[in-house]
CSV table of C-alpha atoms in Angstrom, one decimal:
chain,number,residue,atom,x,y,z
X,28,MET,CA,0.0,0.0,0.0
X,29,TYR,CA,1.1,3.6,-0.6
X,30,LEU,CA,0.2,6.8,1.4
X,31,TYR,CA,-0.5,9.8,-0.6
X,32,THR,CA,-0.7,13.2,1.2
X,33,PRO,CA,-2.1,16.0,-1.1
X,34,ASP,CA,-0.5,19.4,-0.7
X,35,GLU,CA,-2.7,22.8,-0.8
X,36,ILE,CA,-2.4,23.0,-4.5
X,37,ASP,CA,-3.8,19.5,-5.0
X,38,ARG,CA,-6.5,20.1,-2.6
X,39,ALA,CA,-7.6,23.5,-4.0
X,40,ARG,CA,-7.3,22.2,-7.7
X,41,ALA,CA,-9.4,19.1,-6.9
X,42,HIS,CA,-12.2,21.1,-5.3
X,43,HIS,CA,-12.4,23.9,-7.8
X,44,GLN,CA,-12.4,21.5,-10.7
X,45,ALA,CA,-15.4,19.7,-9.1
X,46,VAL,CA,-17.1,23.1,-8.9
X,47,ILE,CA,-16.3,24.0,-12.5
X,48,GLN,CA,-17.5,20.5,-13.5
X,49,GLY,CA,-20.9,21.3,-12.0
X,50,ALA,CA,-20.9,18.0,-10.2
X,51,ASP,CA,-24.1,16.9,-8.6
X,52,ASP,CA,-22.1,16.2,-5.5
X,53,VAL,CA,-19.0,18.3,-5.2
X,54,ASP,CA,-17.6,16.4,-2.3
X,55,VAL,CA,-17.6,13.0,-4.2
X,56,LYS,CA,-16.2,14.5,-7.3
X,57,ARG,CA,-13.4,16.3,-5.2
X,58,ILE,CA,-12.4,13.1,-3.5
X,59,GLY,CA,-12.4,11.3,-6.9
X,60,ASN,CA,-10.0,13.9,-8.2
X,61,LEU,CA,-7.7,13.4,-5.2
X,62,GLY,CA,-7.9,9.7,-5.9
X,63,GLU,CA,-6.6,10.2,-9.4
X,64,LEU,CA,-3.9,12.5,-8.3
X,65,ALA,CA,-2.8,9.8,-5.9
X,66,PHE,CA,-2.6,7.2,-8.7
X,67,GLU,CA,-0.7,9.6,-10.9
X,68,GLN,CA,1.9,10.0,-8.4
X,69,PHE,CA,2.2,6.2,-8.0
X,70,CYS,CA,2.5,5.9,-11.8
X,71,ARG,CA,5.1,8.5,-11.9
X,72,GLU,CA,7.2,6.8,-9.2
X,73,TYR,CA,7.0,3.2,-10.7
X,74,LEU,CA,5.9,3.0,-14.3
X,75,PRO,CA,7.7,3.9,-17.5
X,76,VAL,CA,6.3,7.5,-18.2
X,77,GLU,CA,5.7,6.7,-22.0
X,78,MET,CA,3.5,3.7,-21.0
X,79,TRP,CA,0.8,5.4,-19.0
X,80,ASN,CA,-1.6,8.3,-19.8
X,81,TRP,CA,-3.7,10.4,-17.5
X,82,LYS,CA,-6.9,11.3,-19.3
X,83,ASN,CA,-7.7,14.2,-16.9
X,84,GLU,CA,-4.4,15.6,-16.3
X,85,GLU,CA,-4.9,19.0,-18.0
X,86,ALA,CA,-8.5,19.3,-16.8
X,87,ILE,CA,-7.4,19.0,-13.2
X,88,ARG,CA,-4.3,21.2,-13.7
X,89,ARG,CA,-6.2,23.9,-15.2
X,90,CYS,CA,-9.4,23.3,-13.1
X,91,ASN,CA,-11.5,22.8,-16.4
X,92,PRO,CA,-14.5,20.5,-16.8
X,93,GLU,CA,-13.4,17.0,-17.9
X,94,SER,CA,-14.3,15.7,-21.3
X,95,PHE,CA,-16.3,12.5,-21.0
X,96,ALA,CA,-14.1,9.4,-20.6
X,97,ALA,CA,-15.2,6.0,-19.4
X,98,TYR,CA,-11.9,5.5,-17.6
X,99,ASP,CA,-9.2,7.7,-15.9
X,100,PHE,CA,-5.8,6.2,-17.1
X,101,GLU,CA,-4.5,4.0,-19.8
X,102,VAL,CA,-1.6,1.8,-18.4
X,103,PHE,CA,0.3,-0.7,-20.6
X,104,ASP,CA,-2.6,-0.3,-23.0
X,105,TYR,CA,-5.1,-1.5,-20.2
X,106,THR,CA,-8.1,1.0,-19.3
X,107,VAL,CA,-7.9,2.0,-15.5
X,108,ASP,CA,-10.4,3.5,-13.4
X,109,VAL,CA,-9.7,4.7,-10.1
X,110,LYS,CA,-12.3,4.1,-7.2
X,111,THR,CA,-11.8,6.4,-4.2
X,112,SER,CA,-14.0,5.9,-1.1
X,113,ARG,CA,-14.0,6.3,2.7
X,114,ASP,CA,-16.3,3.2,2.9
X,115,VAL,CA,-14.1,0.0,2.2
X,116,SER,CA,-17.2,-1.9,1.6
X,117,ALA,CA,-17.3,-0.2,-1.8
X,118,PHE,CA,-14.2,-2.4,-2.7
X,119,ARG,CA,-16.0,-5.6,-2.4
X,120,PRO,CA,-16.0,-7.5,-5.8
X,121,GLY,CA,-19.7,-7.3,-6.4
X,122,ALA,CA,-19.9,-3.7,-5.4
X,123,LEU,CA,-17.0,-2.7,-7.7
X,124,LEU,CA,-18.5,-4.6,-10.7
X,125,ASP,CA,-22.0,-2.9,-10.0
X,126,ASN,CA,-20.4,0.4,-10.5
X,127,ASP,CA,-17.9,-0.3,-13.4
X,128,PRO,CA,-18.1,-3.6,-15.2
X,129,ASP,CA,-16.3,-2.4,-18.4
X,130,ASP,CA,-12.7,-1.3,-17.7
X,131,ASP,CA,-9.8,-3.6,-17.6
X,132,ILE,CA,-8.5,-2.7,-14.2
X,133,LEU,CA,-9.8,-1.0,-11.1
X,134,VAL,CA,-7.6,0.7,-8.6
X,135,MET,CA,-8.9,1.1,-5.0
X,136,VAL,CA,-8.0,4.3,-2.9
X,137,TRP,CA,-9.3,4.8,0.5
X,138,HIS,CA,-9.4,8.3,2.1
X,139,ARG,CA,-9.5,9.8,5.6
X,140,ASP,CA,-12.6,11.7,6.7
X,141,ASN,CA,-10.7,15.1,6.4
X,142,GLU,CA,-9.1,14.1,3.1
X,143,ASP,CA,-5.6,14.8,4.3
X,144,ALA,CA,-4.2,11.4,3.4
X,145,LEU,CA,-5.3,8.7,0.9
X,146,ILE,CA,-4.1,5.2,0.7
X,147,LEU,CA,-3.7,3.3,-2.3
X,148,LEU,CA,-5.0,-0.1,-1.3
X,149,GLY,CA,-4.3,-2.1,-4.5
X,150,TRP,CA,-6.0,-3.0,-7.7
X,151,GLU,CA,-7.7,-5.8,-9.6
X,152,ARG,CA,-8.5,-6.9,-13.1
X,153,THR,CA,-12.3,-6.6,-13.9
X,154,GLU,CA,-12.2,-10.2,-15.3
X,155,THR,CA,-10.8,-11.5,-11.9
X,156,LEU,CA,-13.6,-9.8,-10.1
X,157,LYS,CA,-16.2,-11.3,-12.3
X,158,SER,CA,-14.7,-14.8,-11.6
X,159,LYS,CA,-14.6,-14.0,-7.8
X,160,VAL,CA,-18.3,-13.0,-7.9
X,161,ARG,CA,-19.2,-16.1,-9.9
X,162,THR,CA,-17.3,-18.4,-7.6
X,163,GLN,CA,-18.8,-16.8,-4.5
X,164,GLU,CA,-22.3,-17.2,-5.9
X,165,GLU,CA,-21.8,-20.8,-7.0
X,166,TYR,CA,-19.6,-22.4,-4.2
X,167,SER,CA,-19.3,-20.1,-1.2
X,168,GLY,CA,-22.8,-19.0,-0.4
X,169,GLU,CA,-23.1,-16.1,2.0
X,170,GLU,CA,-20.0,-14.5,3.4
X,171,PRO,CA,-19.1,-14.8,7.0
X,172,GLU,CA,-21.2,-12.3,9.1
X,173,LYS,CA,-17.9,-10.5,10.3
X,174,LEU,CA,-15.6,-11.1,7.5
X,175,ALA,CA,-16.2,-9.7,3.9
X,176,HIS,CA,-13.8,-10.2,1.1
X,177,LEU,CA,-12.3,-7.2,-0.4
X,178,ALA,CA,-10.5,-7.3,-3.9
X,179,THR,CA,-7.0,-6.2,-4.0
X,180,ARG,CA,-3.8,-7.0,-5.5
X,181,PRO,CA,-0.6,-5.2,-4.1
X,182,MET,CA,0.0,-1.9,-6.0
X,183,ASN,CA,3.6,-2.8,-6.7
X,184,GLU,CA,2.4,-5.8,-8.7
X,185,LEU,CA,0.9,-3.5,-11.5
X,186,HIS,CA,4.4,-2.9,-13.0
X,187,ASP,CA,4.5,-6.7,-13.7
X,188,LEU,CA,1.8,-6.2,-16.4
X,189,GLY,CA,4.5,-4.2,-18.5
X,190,PRO,CA,8.2,-4.4,-19.3
X,191,ASN,CA,10.6,-5.4,-16.4
X,192,THR,CA,11.6,-2.1,-15.0
X,193,ALA,CA,13.1,-1.2,-11.7
X,194,HIS,CA,11.7,1.6,-9.6
X,195,LEU,CA,12.1,4.5,-11.9
X,196,ASN,CA,11.3,7.4,-9.6
X,197,GLN,CA,10.5,9.7,-12.5
X,198,LYS,CA,8.9,12.3,-10.2
X,199,PRO,CA,10.1,15.9,-11.4
X,200,GLU,CA,12.4,17.7,-9.1
X,201,ASN,CA,11.0,21.1,-9.5
X,202,PRO,CA,11.6,23.8,-6.7
X,203,PHE,CA,8.7,25.9,-7.9
X,204,LYS,CA,4.9,26.0,-7.3
X,205,PRO,CA,2.0,28.1,-8.5
X,206,GLY,CA,2.1,31.5,-6.9
X,207,ASP,CA,5.9,31.7,-6.5
X,208,ARG,CA,7.6,35.0,-7.6
X,209,VAL,CA,10.6,34.3,-10.0
X,210,VAL,CA,12.9,36.0,-12.2
X,211,LYS,CA,15.0,34.9,-15.2
X,212,ALA,CA,18.3,33.5,-13.9
X,213,GLU,CA,21.6,35.4,-14.6
X,214,ASP,CA,19.6,38.4,-15.5
X,215,GLU,CA,20.3,41.4,-13.2
X,216,ASP,CA,17.5,43.6,-14.6
X,217,ALA,CA,14.7,40.8,-15.2
X,218,SER,CA,11.1,41.6,-14.3
X,219,VAL,CA,9.4,39.6,-11.5
X,220,ALA,CA,7.0,37.0,-12.9
X,221,VAL,CA,4.5,34.7,-11.2
X,222,VAL,CA,4.5,30.9,-11.6
X,223,VAL,CA,1.2,29.9,-12.9
X,224,GLU,CA,1.6,26.2,-13.6
X,225,ILE,CA,4.2,23.4,-13.8
X,226,LEU,CA,3.8,21.1,-16.9
X,227,PRO,CA,4.7,17.5,-16.6
X,228,PRO,CA,7.9,16.6,-18.6
X,229,GLU,CA,6.1,14.2,-20.8
X,230,LYS,CA,3.9,17.1,-22.2
X,231,ASN,CA,6.8,18.1,-24.3
X,232,ALA,CA,6.3,21.8,-24.3
X,233,THR,CA,7.9,24.0,-26.9
X,234,LEU,CA,10.2,27.1,-26.4
X,235,TYR,CA,11.2,29.1,-29.4
X,236,GLY,CA,10.1,26.3,-31.7
X,237,GLN,CA,12.3,23.7,-29.8
X,238,GLU,CA,10.7,20.8,-27.9
X,239,LEU,CA,11.6,20.7,-24.2
X,240,GLU,CA,12.2,17.3,-22.7
X,241,VAL,CA,12.1,18.6,-19.1
X,242,GLU,CA,9.5,20.0,-16.8
X,243,THR,CA,8.3,23.3,-18.0
X,244,VAL,CA,7.5,26.3,-15.7
X,245,SER,CA,4.8,28.6,-17.1
X,246,VAL,CA,4.8,32.3,-15.8
X,247,ALA,CA,2.6,35.3,-16.2
X,248,PHE,CA,3.9,38.9,-15.7
X,249,PRO,CA,1.9,40.9,-13.1
X,250,SER,CA,1.3,43.7,-15.6
X,251,ALA,CA,-0.6,41.1,-17.9
X,252,LEU,CA,-2.5,39.8,-14.9
X,253,ASP,CA,-3.4,43.2,-13.8
X,254,ASP,CA,-5.1,43.8,-17.1
X,255,GLY,CA,-7.6,41.1,-16.3
X,256,PRO,CA,-11.1,41.7,-15.1
X,257,GLY,CA,-10.6,41.4,-11.4
X,258,ASP,CA,-8.0,41.2,-8.6
X,259,TRP,CA,-6.0,38.1,-9.5
X,260,ARG,CA,-4.2,38.5,-6.1
X,261,THR,CA,-7.3,37.3,-4.4
X,262,ILE,CA,-7.3,34.0,-6.5
X,263,HIS,CA,-5.7,30.9,-4.9
X,264,PRO,CA,-2.5,30.0,-6.7
X,265,ALA,CA,-3.9,26.6,-7.7
X,266,LYS,CA,-6.5,28.4,-9.7
X,267,LEU,CA,-4.2,30.8,-11.6
X,268,SER,CA,-3.8,28.5,-14.4
X,269,SER,CA,-7.5,28.3,-14.9
X,270,TYR,CA,-7.9,32.1,-14.6
X,271,CYS,CA,-5.1,32.7,-17.2
X,272,ALA,CA,-6.7,30.3,-19.6
X,273,ASP,CA,-10.3,31.7,-19.2
X,274,GLN,CA,-8.9,35.4,-19.6
X,275,ASP,CA,-6.4,34.6,-22.4
X,276,ILE,CA,-3.6,35.9,-20.5
X,277,LYS,CA,-0.2,35.2,-22.1
X,278,LEU,CA,1.9,32.6,-20.5
X,279,TYR,CA,5.7,32.2,-21.0
X,280,SER,CA,7.6,29.0,-20.7
X,281,TYR,CA,11.0,28.4,-19.2
X,282,LYS,CA,13.0,25.5,-18.2
X,283,GLN,CA,13.2,25.4,-14.5
X,284,GLU,CA,17.0,25.9,-14.4
X,285,ASN,CA,16.5,29.1,-16.2
X,286,LEU,CA,14.5,30.6,-13.4
X,287,ARG,CA,15.4,31.7,-9.7
X,288,TYR,CA,13.3,33.0,-6.9
X,289,ALA,CA,13.1,36.7,-6.9
X,290,ASP,CA,15.2,38.5,-4.2
X,291,HIS,CA,12.7,41.4,-4.3
X,292,PRO,CA,9.4,39.9,-5.2
X,293,PHE,CA,6.9,42.8,-4.7
X,294,THR,CA,5.1,44.5,-7.4
X,295,THR,CA,2.5,47.3,-7.5
X,296,GLY,CA,-0.8,46.1,-6.2
X,297,ASP,CA,0.6,43.4,-3.8
X,298,TYR,CA,-1.0,43.0,-0.3
X,299,VAL,CA,1.7,43.3,2.3
X,300,ILE,CA,2.3,43.6,6.0
X,301,LYS,CA,5.3,44.7,8.2
X,302,PRO,CA,5.5,41.6,10.2
X,303,ASP,CA,7.6,43.1,13.0
X,304,TYR,CA,4.7,45.3,14.0
X,305,LYS,CA,2.6,43.9,16.9
X,306,ASP,CA,-0.7,44.2,15.0
X,307,PRO,CA,0.2,45.1,11.5
X,308,ASP,CA,-2.4,46.8,9.2
X,309,LEU,CA,-2.9,45.5,5.7
X,310,ALA,CA,-1.2,47.7,3.2
X,311,ILE,CA,-0.9,47.8,-0.7
X,312,VAL,CA,2.1,48.4,-2.7
X,313,THR,CA,1.8,51.6,-4.6
X,314,SER,CA,5.3,51.6,-6.2
X,315,VAL,CA,8.5,49.7,-6.2
X,316,GLU,CA,12.0,51.2,-6.7
X,317,ASN,CA,15.2,49.3,-6.5
X,318,GLU,CA,15.0,47.6,-3.0
X,319,GLU,CA,12.3,49.9,-1.5
X,320,VAL,CA,8.5,49.6,-1.6
X,321,THR,CA,6.0,52.4,-1.0
X,322,VAL,CA,2.6,51.4,0.5
X,323,VAL,CA,-0.7,52.9,1.3
X,324,PHE,CA,-2.6,51.3,4.0
X,325,GLU,CA,-5.8,49.3,2.5
X,326,HIS,CA,-8.4,50.8,4.9
X,327,LEU,CA,-7.8,54.2,3.2
X,328,ILE,CA,-8.8,53.0,-0.1
X,329,GLU,CA,-12.5,53.3,-0.4
X,330,LYS,CA,-13.2,51.3,-3.6
X,331,ASP,CA,-13.3,47.7,-3.5
X,332,TYR,CA,-10.5,47.3,-6.3
X,333,LEU,CA,-8.3,49.7,-8.1
X,334,GLN,CA,-6.1,48.9,-11.0
X,335,PRO,CA,-2.6,48.8,-9.5
X,336,ARG,CA,-1.3,51.2,-12.0
X,337,ARG,CA,-3.6,53.7,-10.7
X,338,LEU,CA,-2.9,53.4,-7.1
X,339,GLU,CA,-0.1,56.0,-6.8
X,340,GLU,CA,-2.2,58.6,-8.8
X,341,VAL,CA,-5.2,58.0,-6.5
X,342,CYS,CA,-3.2,58.5,-3.4
X,343,GLU,CA,-1.6,61.7,-4.6
X,344,LYS,CA,-4.9,63.0,-5.8
X,345,HIS,CA,-6.7,62.4,-2.5
X,346,ASP,CA,-3.7,63.2,-0.4
X,347,LEU,CA,-3.5,59.7,1.0
X,348,SER,CA,-0.4,59.0,3.1
X,349,GLN,CA,2.1,56.6,1.8
X,350,TYR,CA,5.1,55.0,3.5
X,351,SER,CA,8.2,53.6,2.3
X,352,PHE,CA,10.0,50.5,3.6
X,353,LYS,CA,12.9,48.3,2.6
X,354,SER,CA,11.7,45.3,0.6
X,355,GLU,CA,13.1,42.8,3.0
X,356,GLU,CA,11.1,44.4,5.9
X,357,MET,CA,7.8,43.4,4.3
X,358,ALA,CA,5.8,40.2,3.8
X,359,PHE,CA,3.0,39.1,1.5
X,360,GLN,CA,-0.4,38.9,3.3
X,361,SER,CA,-2.6,36.4,1.4
X,362,GLN,CA,-6.0,37.6,0.2
X,363,HIS,CA,-7.4,34.3,-1.1
């Protein structure tokens, strides 16, 4: 068995995709998405990447509705559906077949009540499930009152269906995550960008007409995000990819080694606080110059949202006090 612990990005994407899908039961759909994310991590660790395909990868990464598919994955040319449940009785052979008799393989994932951890219990061929049900009915009669048969084969036996491979551990080693502020490495005058999404390496993104065979980092620049219809800083980083796709905001792709974390990450419009104050007020950055940021306290701005490029003008027009601080003295204050 394998334990999968979803991070904040996974959990937010799983939920938002379920909402966008218009699922009748958002909770069930979210948990199903987490189950797929768990199995994707297993595949990435142990199976040759060119021999499996996740049908819903882009839909969940970009929080878009899924196109209809009868199954979730293709592995070694087998169709695989992931079944996720808190109730382990759902993994009895008869129950599994009642819900999905047509796919080649079913993977069983159990989740905790608060969805902070999921366990990949195992998998089974559908044909084997049918045989077990038939045998049970013909020879076994009723199951013991306190002992029910659960269908499962160990997860690590799944790679026996394909070529003989060692544990491949093909998980990308990318230091960045959505929402991070980055700049182009070895460029002393590079503009700050926002990480929007990380593409799996097998997606083979292109850069300047050349196909990339590494994990690609897609970023957007705050100036382009500011031109959107609302305050993108109030959007959870997990949803930025969906937002940019919906609003047709241009993304730029980089190899991960061509980026580094921004030493001075703040841009006009950012929500910040001075953390060494005992009870710091929320402020909004009105301008940035070298290593210094100028801010206005948020409670002085009467409108719900102002385009960041207008903030300094509005402050001067209405004689609103602005204060300047060293960049390293300030910290982001999340508004999502």
